[in-house]
Coordinates of C-alpha atoms in Angstrom, one line a residue:
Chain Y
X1 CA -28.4 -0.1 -8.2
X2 CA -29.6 3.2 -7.6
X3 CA -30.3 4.4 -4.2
X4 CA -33.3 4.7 -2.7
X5 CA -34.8 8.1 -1.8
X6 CA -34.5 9.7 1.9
X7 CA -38.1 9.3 2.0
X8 CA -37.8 5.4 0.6
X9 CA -35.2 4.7 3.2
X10 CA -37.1 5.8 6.1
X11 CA -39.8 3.9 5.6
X12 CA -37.5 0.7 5.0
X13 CA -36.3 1.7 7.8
X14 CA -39.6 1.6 10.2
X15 CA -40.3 -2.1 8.3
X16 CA -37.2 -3.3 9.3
X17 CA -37.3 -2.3 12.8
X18 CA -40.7 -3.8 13.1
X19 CA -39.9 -7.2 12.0
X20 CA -37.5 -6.9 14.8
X21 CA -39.8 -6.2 17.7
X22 CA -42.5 -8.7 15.7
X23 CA -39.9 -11.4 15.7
X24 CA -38.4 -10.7 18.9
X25 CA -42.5 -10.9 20.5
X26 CA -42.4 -14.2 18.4
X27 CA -40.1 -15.4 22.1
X28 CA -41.6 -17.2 24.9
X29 CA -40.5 -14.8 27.4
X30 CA -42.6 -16.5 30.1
X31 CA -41.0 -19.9 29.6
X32 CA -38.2 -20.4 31.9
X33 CA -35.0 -19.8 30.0
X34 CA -33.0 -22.4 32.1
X35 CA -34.4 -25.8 32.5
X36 CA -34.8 -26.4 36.3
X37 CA -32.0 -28.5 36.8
X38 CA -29.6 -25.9 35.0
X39 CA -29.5 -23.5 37.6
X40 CA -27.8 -26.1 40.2
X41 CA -25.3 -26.6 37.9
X42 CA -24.6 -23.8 36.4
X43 CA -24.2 -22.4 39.6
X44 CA -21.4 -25.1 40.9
X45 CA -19.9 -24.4 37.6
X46 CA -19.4 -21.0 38.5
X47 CA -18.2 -21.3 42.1
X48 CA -15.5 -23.3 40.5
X49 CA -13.8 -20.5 38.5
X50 CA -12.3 -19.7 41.5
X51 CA -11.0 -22.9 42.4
X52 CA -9.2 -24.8 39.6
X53 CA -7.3 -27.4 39.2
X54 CA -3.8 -26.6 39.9
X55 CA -2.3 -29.9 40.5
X56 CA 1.4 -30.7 38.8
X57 CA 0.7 -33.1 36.6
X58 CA -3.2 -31.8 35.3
X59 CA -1.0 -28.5 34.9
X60 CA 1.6 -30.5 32.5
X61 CA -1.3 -32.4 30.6
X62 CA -3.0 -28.2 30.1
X63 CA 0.4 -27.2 29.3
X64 CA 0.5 -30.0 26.4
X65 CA -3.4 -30.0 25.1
X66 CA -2.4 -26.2 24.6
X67 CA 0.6 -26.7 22.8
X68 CA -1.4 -29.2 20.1
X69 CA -4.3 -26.5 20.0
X70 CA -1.2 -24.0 19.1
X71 CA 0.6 -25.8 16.6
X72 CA -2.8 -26.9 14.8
X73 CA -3.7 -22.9 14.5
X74 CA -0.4 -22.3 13.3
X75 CA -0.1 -25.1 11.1
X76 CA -3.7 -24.2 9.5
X77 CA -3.2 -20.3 9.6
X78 CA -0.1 -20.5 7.7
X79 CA -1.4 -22.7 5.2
X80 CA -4.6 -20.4 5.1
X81 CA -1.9 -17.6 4.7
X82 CA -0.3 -19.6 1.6
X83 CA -3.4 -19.3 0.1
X84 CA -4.3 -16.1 0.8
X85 CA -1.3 -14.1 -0.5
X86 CA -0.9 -16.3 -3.8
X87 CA -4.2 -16.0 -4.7
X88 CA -4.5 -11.6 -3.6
X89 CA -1.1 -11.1 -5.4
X90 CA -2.1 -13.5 -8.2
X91 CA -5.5 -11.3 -8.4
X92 CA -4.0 -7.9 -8.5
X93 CA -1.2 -8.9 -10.9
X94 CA -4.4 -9.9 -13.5
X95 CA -6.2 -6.7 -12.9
X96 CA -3.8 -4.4 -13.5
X97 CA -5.2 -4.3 -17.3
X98 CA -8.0 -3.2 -17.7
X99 CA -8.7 -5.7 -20.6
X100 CA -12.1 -7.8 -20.0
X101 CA -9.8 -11.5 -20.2
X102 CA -8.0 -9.9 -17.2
X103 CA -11.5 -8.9 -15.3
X104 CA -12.4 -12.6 -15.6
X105 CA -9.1 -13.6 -14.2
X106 CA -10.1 -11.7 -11.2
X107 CA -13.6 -12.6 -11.0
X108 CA -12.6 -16.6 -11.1
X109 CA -10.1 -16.0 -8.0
X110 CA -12.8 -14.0 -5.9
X111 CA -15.0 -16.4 -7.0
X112 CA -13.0 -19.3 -5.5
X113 CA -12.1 -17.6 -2.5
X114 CA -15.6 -17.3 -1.9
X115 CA -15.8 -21.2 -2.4
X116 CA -13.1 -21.7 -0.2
X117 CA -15.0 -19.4 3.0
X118 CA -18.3 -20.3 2.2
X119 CA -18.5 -24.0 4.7
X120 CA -17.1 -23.4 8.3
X121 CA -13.7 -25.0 9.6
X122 CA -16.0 -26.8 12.1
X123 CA -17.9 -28.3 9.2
X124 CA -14.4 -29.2 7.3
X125 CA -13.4 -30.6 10.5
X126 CA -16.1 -32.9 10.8
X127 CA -16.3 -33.9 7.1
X128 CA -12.4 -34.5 7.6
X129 CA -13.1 -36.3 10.4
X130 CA -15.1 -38.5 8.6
X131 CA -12.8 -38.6 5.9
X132 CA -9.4 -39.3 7.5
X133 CA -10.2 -40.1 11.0
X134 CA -8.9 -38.2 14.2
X135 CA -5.7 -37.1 12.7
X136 CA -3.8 -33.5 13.1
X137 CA -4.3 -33.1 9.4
X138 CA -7.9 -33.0 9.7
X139 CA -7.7 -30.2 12.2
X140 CA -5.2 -28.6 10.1
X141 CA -6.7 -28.8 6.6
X142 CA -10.1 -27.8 8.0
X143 CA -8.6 -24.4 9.3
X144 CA -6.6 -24.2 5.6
X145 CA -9.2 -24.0 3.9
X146 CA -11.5 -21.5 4.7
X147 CA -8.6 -19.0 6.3
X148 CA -7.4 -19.4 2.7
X149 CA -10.5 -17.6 1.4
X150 CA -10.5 -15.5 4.4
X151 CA -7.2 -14.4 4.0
X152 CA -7.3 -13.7 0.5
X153 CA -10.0 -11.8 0.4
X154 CA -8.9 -9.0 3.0
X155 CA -5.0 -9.2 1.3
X156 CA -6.7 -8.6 -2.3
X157 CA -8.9 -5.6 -0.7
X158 CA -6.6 -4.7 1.2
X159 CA -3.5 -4.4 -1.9
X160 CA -6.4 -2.9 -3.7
X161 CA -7.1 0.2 -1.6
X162 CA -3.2 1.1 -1.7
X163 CA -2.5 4.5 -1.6
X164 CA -2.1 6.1 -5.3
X165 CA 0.6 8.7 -5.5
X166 CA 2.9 6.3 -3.8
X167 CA 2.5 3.5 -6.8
X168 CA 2.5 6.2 -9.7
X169 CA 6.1 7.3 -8.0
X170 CA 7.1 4.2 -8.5
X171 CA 5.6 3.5 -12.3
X172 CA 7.8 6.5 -12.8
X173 CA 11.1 5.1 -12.1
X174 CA 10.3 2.2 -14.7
X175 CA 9.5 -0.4 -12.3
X176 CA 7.1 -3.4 -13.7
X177 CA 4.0 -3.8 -12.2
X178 CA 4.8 -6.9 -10.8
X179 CA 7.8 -5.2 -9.3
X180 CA 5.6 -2.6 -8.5
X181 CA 3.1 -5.1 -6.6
X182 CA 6.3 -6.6 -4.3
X183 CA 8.0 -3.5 -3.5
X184 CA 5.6 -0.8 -3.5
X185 CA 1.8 -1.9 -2.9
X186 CA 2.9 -4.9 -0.3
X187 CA 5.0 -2.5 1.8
X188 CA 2.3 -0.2 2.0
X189 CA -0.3 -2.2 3.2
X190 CA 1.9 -4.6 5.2
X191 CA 1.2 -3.4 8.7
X192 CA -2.7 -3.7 8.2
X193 CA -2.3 -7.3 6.9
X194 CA 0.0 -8.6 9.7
X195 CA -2.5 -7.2 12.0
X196 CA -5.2 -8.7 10.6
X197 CA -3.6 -11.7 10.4
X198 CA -2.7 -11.8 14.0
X199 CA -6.6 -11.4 14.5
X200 CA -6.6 -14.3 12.5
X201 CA -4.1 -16.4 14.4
X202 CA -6.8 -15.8 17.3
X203 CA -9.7 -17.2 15.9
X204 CA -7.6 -20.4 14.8
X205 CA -7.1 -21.0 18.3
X206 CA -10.4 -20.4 19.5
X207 CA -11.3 -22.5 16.6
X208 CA -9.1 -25.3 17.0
X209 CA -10.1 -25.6 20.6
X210 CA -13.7 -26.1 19.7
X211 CA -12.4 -28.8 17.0
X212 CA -11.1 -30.8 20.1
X213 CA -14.6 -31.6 20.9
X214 CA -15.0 -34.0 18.4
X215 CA -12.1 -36.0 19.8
X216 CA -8.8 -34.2 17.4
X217 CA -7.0 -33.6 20.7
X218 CA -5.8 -30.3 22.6
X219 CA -7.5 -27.9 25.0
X220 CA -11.0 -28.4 23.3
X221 CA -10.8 -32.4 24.0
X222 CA -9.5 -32.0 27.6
X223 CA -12.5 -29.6 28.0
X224 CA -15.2 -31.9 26.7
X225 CA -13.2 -34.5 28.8
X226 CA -13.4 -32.6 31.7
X227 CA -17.4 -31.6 31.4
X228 CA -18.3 -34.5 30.9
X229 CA -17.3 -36.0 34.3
X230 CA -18.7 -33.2 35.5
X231 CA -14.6 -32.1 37.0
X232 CA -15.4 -28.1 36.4
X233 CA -12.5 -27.0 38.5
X234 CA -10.1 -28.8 35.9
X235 CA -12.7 -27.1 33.0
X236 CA -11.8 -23.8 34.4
X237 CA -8.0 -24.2 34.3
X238 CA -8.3 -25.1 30.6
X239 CA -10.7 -21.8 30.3
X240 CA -7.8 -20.0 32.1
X241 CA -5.0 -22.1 29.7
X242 CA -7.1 -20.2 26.9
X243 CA -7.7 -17.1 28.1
X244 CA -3.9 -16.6 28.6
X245 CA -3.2 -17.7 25.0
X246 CA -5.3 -15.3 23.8
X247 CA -3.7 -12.2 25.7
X248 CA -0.3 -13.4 24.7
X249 CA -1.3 -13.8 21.0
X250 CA -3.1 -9.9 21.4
X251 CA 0.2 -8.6 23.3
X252 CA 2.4 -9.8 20.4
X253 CA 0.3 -8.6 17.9
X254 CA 1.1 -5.5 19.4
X255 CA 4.5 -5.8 19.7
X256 CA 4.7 -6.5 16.5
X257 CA 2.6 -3.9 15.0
X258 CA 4.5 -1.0 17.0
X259 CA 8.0 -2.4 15.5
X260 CA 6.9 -2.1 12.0
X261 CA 5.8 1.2 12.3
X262 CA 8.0 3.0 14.8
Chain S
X1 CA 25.1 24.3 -31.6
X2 CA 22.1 23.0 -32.5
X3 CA 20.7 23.9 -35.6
X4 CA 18.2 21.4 -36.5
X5 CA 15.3 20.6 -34.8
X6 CA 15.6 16.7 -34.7
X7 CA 19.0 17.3 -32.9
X8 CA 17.3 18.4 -29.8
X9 CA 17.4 15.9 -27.1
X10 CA 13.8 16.6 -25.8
X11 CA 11.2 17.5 -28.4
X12 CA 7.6 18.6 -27.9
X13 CA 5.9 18.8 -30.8
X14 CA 2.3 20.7 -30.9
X15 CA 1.0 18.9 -27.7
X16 CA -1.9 20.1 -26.4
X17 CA -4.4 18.5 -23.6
X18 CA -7.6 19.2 -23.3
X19 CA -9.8 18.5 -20.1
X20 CA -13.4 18.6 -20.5
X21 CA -14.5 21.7 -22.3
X22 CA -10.9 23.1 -21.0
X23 CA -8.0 23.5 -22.5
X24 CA -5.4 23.0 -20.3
X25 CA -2.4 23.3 -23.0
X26 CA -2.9 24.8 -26.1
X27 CA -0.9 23.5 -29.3
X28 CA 2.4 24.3 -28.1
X29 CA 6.0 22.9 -29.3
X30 CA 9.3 23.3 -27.0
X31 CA 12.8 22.1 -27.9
X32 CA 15.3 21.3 -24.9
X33 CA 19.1 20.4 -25.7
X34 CA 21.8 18.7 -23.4
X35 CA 23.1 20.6 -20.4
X36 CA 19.9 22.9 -20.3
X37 CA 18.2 24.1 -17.2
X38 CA 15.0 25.1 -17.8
X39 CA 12.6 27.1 -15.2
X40 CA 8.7 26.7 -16.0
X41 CA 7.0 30.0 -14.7
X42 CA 3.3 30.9 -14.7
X43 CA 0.4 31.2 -12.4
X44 CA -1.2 28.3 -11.3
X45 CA -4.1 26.5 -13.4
X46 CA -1.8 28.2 -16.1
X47 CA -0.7 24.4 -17.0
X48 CA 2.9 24.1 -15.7
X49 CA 2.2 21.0 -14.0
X50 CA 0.0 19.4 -17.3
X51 CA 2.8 20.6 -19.3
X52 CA 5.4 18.6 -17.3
X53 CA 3.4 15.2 -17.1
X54 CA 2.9 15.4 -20.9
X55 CA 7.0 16.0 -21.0
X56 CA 7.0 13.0 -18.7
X57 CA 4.7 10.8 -20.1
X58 CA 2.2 10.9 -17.3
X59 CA -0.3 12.1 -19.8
X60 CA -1.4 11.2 -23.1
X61 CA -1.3 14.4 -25.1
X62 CA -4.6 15.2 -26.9
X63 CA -2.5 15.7 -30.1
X64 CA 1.3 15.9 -30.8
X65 CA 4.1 14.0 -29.5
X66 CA 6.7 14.2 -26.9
X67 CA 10.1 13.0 -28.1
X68 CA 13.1 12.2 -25.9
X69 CA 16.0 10.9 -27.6
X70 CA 14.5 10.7 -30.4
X71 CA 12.0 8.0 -29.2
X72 CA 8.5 8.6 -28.4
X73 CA 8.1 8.7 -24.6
X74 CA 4.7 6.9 -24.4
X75 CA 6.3 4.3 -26.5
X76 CA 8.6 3.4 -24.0
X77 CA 7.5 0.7 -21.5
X78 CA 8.7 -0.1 -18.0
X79 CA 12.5 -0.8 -17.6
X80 CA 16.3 0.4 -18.2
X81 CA 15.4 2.8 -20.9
X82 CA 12.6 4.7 -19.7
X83 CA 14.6 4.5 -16.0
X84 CA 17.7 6.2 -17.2
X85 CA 16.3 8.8 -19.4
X86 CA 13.9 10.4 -17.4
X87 CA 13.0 11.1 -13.1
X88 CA 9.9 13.0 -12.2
X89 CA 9.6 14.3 -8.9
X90 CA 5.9 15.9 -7.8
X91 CA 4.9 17.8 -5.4
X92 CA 2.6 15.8 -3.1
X93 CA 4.5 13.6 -1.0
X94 CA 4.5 9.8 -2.5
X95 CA 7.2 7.7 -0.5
X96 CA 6.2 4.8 1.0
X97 CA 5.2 5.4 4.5
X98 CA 5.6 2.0 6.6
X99 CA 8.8 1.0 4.9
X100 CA 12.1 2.5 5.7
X101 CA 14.4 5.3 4.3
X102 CA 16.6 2.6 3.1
X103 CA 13.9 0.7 0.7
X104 CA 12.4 3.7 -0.3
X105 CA 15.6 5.2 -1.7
X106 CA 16.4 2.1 -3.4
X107 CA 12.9 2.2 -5.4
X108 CA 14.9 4.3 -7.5
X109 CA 16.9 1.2 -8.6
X110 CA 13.9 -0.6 -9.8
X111 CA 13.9 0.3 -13.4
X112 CA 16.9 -1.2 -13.7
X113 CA 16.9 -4.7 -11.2
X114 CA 16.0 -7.6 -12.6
X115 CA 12.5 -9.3 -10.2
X116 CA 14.8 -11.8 -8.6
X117 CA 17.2 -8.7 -7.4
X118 CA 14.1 -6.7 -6.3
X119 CA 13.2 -9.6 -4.2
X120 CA 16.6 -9.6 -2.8
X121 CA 16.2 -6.2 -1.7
X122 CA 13.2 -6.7 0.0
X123 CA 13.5 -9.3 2.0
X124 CA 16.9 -10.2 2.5
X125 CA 17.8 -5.8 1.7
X126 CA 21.4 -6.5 0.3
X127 CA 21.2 -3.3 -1.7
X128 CA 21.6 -0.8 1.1
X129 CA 25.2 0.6 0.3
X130 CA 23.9 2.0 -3.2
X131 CA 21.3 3.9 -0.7
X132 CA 23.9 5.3 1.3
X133 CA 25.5 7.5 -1.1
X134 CA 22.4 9.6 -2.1
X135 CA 21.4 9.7 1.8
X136 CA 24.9 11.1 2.1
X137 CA 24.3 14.7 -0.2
X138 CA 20.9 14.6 1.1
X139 CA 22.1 14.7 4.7
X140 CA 19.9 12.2 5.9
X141 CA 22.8 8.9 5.9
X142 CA 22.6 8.5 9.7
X143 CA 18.1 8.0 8.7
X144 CA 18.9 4.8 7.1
X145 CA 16.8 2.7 8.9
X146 CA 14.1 4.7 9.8
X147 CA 10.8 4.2 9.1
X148 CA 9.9 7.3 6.9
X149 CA 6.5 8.6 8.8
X150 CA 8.9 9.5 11.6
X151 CA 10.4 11.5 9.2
X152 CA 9.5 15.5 8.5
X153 CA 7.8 16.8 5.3
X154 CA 11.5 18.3 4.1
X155 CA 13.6 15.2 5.3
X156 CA 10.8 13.5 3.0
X157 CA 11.1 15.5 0.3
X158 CA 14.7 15.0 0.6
X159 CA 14.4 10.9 0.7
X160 CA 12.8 11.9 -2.6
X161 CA 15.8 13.5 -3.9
X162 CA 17.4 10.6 -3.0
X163 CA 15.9 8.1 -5.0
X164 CA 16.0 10.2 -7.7
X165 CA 19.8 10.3 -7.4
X166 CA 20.0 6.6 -7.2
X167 CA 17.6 6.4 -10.4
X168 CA 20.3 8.4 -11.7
X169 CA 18.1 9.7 -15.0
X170 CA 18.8 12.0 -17.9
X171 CA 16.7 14.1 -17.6
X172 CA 14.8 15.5 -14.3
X173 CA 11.6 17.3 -14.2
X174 CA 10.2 18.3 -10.8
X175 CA 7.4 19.9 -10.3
X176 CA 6.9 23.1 -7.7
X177 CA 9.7 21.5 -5.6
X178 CA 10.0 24.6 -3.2
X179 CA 6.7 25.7 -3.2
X180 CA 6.2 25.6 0.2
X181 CA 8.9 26.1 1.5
X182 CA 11.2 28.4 3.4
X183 CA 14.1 30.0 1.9
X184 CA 16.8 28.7 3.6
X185 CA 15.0 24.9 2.9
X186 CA 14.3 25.7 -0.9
X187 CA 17.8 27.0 -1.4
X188 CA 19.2 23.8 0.1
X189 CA 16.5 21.9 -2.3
X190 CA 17.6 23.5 -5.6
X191 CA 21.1 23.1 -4.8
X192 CA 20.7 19.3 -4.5
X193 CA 19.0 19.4 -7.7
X194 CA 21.6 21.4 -9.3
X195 CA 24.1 19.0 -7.8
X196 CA 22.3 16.0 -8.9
X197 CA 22.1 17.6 -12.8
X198 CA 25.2 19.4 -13.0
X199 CA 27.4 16.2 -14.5
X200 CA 26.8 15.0 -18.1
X201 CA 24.6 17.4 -19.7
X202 CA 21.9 16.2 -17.7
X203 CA 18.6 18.1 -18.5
X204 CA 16.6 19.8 -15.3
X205 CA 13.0 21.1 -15.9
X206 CA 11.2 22.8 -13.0
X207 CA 8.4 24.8 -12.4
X208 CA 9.2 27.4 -10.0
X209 CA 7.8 30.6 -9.5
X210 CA 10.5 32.2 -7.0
X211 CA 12.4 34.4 -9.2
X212 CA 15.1 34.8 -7.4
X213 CA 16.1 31.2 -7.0
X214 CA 15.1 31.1 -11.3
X215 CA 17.9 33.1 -11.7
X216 CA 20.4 31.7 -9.7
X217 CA 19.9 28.1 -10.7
X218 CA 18.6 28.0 -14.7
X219 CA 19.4 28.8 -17.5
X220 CA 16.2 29.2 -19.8
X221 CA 13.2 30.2 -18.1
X222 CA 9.9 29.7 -20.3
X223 CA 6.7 31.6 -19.0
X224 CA 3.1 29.7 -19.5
X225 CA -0.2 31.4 -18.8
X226 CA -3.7 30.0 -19.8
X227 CA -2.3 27.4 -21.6
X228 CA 0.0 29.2 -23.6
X229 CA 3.6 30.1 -24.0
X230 CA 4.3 33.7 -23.4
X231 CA 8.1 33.6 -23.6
X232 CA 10.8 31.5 -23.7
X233 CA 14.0 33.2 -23.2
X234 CA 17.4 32.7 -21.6
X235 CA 17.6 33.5 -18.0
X236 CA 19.3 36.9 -17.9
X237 CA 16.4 38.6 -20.3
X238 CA 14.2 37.4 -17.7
X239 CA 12.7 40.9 -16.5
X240 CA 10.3 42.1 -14.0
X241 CA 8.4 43.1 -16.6
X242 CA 8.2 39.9 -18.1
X243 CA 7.3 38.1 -15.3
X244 CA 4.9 40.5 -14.2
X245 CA 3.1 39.5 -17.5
X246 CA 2.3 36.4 -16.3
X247 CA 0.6 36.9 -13.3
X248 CA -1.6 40.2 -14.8
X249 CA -5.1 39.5 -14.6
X250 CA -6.9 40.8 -18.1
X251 CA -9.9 40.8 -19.4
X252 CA -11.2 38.8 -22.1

């Protein structure tokens, strides 16, 4: 595609901004935004952040609806991870050659990555639902699959965009390229993958959470539990049960990420 | 002695590379026996470093062949063979930076490992004691484990010594080594490359242009300017004259 001239660009970009501000007046800003009843409510809502529910054994049934939301994000992220590696290092191991049966090998795996992200875990979740009833595996499949295509996608790009001088070094010592893919291209990128895949682990556990709406059990079921009688000091403890998880799963990544490059 | 040309254990016959509208080497030939220590001299752009990837088989020559052994280098795919006959070392820094001392000096092995083994080193990193050797007459042992950014330019340079040691290959060609560095440093650099060729008629190939260290650590030294060979001569004709040759700007 050839670009556009500066002139060209401009003037796409004054179009674009105005179908922003014409869809954006398109909103009835005079319409009250919260319904009238809302406001009561989502007022005691509030007051309640700073008065959950601390008793012993609500604290015992957050410490276990956070342990199921866990293991279901691990369970799915590390399937996802399967996935994602076998298909990246599959991907790059085809393209090395530059031969056009080797360009289709590539193009099929992108493509079915790009099958495996295109519906949302929430969607999977449901259609597993469905499917298999309210079973972990649901959960856990429906986080599989489209980390899967996540996963592979950033490992392939991220393998791809390996440093050069580094691989050539190791071409030079007689190394195959598949040995060349495990022991020089993987070890370069390795940091930026665990990272991202601790960013990863995140959004399976905000993800899973939200899955426990629909009844699959953990935080997001007490929640819905919770909301639904209206209890919001106990909702804010589980807010609080997943705010902590979150910090703990950022602090690792961290950790981590300093000990594999110090 | 060698008196026939197909005895010679590196042959370069009429290579020449051409970039573009450049000629980078013109149609040049170069024999190098056993035990030789070669020193490449010119200016730069003269084509040292295109001469030494065509010796190493990091280019394809635009005509001509580069022999080593008797086998055409280009011929030669990944494993053992191409491993133990010839090392490479450039200039730009190309270790692997997240990955320790340890796995980076073992890279040298790879050549020869079978994938199951190279596995094994990686994740379970059984080889280490073949790494500590190298690390040893490089000065860097007590580094092992050390993730190589924390290391300096020099101790990198070093760690790629090392894993050229632990490739352990015929013939070594390393291009502008010392080039930037100090004396004291470069010294210490060309001594572990003397060291690491001295044994079994191993072959050394460097471009250099420090005369000083030239003559103290080769044998032949072979001048290339514009493409071309000036001389080719054994280390004690090399005169200030000659050298001075090399670098003269004429016009043409």
């Amino acid at each position: 595609m050839k670009r556009l001239s500066v002139s060209n660009r401009k003037m796409l970009s004054v179009i674009l901004i105005g179908l922003v501000l014409w869809s954006l007046s398109n909103v009835k800003w005079n319409d009250p935004i919260f319904h009238p009843g809302g406001t009561d409510t989502f007022r005691d809502f509030l007051e309640a952040s700073i008065r959950p529910e601390l008793s012993a054994a609500f604290i015992l049934l957050v410490i276990q609806s956070a342990w199921t939301t866990v293991t279901y994000a691990v369970a799915g992220l590390c399937l996802g991870m399967l996935v994602g590696i076998v298909s990246a290092m599959t991907a790059l191991w085809a393209g090395r050659k530059e031969k056009s049966i080797n360009r289709f090998y590539v193009a099929a795996i992108r493509i079915f990555l790009a099958f495996l992200r295109a519906v949302h875990e929430l969607v999977w979740a449901w259609l597993f639902i469905i499917g298999f009833g309210l079973t972990p595996m649901a959960a856990i499949l429906a986080l599989a699959i489209p980390y899967g295509g996540i996963l592979g996608r950033v490992y392939y790009d991220s393998l791809l965009i390996a440093p050069e001088p580094p691989i050539r070094a190791l071409q030079l010592t007689g190394a195959t390229d598949l040995k060349i893919l495990i022991y020089g291209q993987l070890p370069l990128v390795f940091p930026n993958l665990v990272s991202y895949t601790f960013y990863r682990f995140e959004c399976a556990i905000r993800a899973a959470t939200v899955m426990g709406f629909v009844g699959i059990g953990g935080l997001g079921m007490q929640i819905e539990l919770s909301l639904s009688d209206l209890l919001f000091n106990e909702v804010w403890t589980l807010l609080y049960a997943m705010i902590f998880l979150i910090v703990v799963v950022d602090v690792w990544s961290s950790v981590i990420r300093k000990t594999l490059t110090k | 002695m060698i008196n026939r040309r197909k005895d010679y254990f590196i042959r370069v016959e009429s290579v020449s590379k051409t970039y573009g509208n450049l000629p980078a080497i013109r149609p040049m030939s170069l024999y190098v026996g056993k035990g030789e220590r070669v020193a490449l001299l010119g200016p730069s752009g003269s084509g040292k470093t295109t001469l030494l990837h065509l010796i190493g088989g990091v280019l394809k020559p635009d005509s001509g062949h580069v022999l080593l052994d008797g086998k055409r280098i280009l011929d030669l795919g990944p494993g053992m063979e191409i491993a133990s006959l010839i090392g490479i070392m450039f200039q730009q820094l190309d270790l692997i930076i997240p990955a320790t001392v340890a796995h980076n000096v073992l890279a040298g092995r790879l050549g020869y490992w079978s994938f199951w083994r190279t596995l094994g080193s990686l994740i379970l990193g059984r080889e280490k004691r073949l790494a500590l050797g190298a690390l040893e007459r490089v000065g860097l042992r007590d580094r092992i484990d050390e993730r190589v950014n924390n290391l300096s330019g020099g101790e990198q340079q070093r760690i790629a010594i090392a894993r050229l040691m632990v490739q352990d290959p015929q013939i070594v060609i390393a291009d502008e080594p010392v080039a930037s560095l100090d004396p004291v440093r470069a010294n210490d650099i060309m001594s572990l490359l003397h060291q690491m060729t001295r044994q079994s008629q191993k072959i050394l190939i460097c471009s250099i242009h420090t005369e000083h260290l030239a003559k103290k650590y080769f044998s032949r030294a072979i001048g290339i300017k514009n493409g071309v060979m000036l001389f080719d001569l054994d280390i004690a004709d090399l005169t200030e004259d000659r050298i001075k040759s090399l670098y003269t700007m004429e016009d043409n």
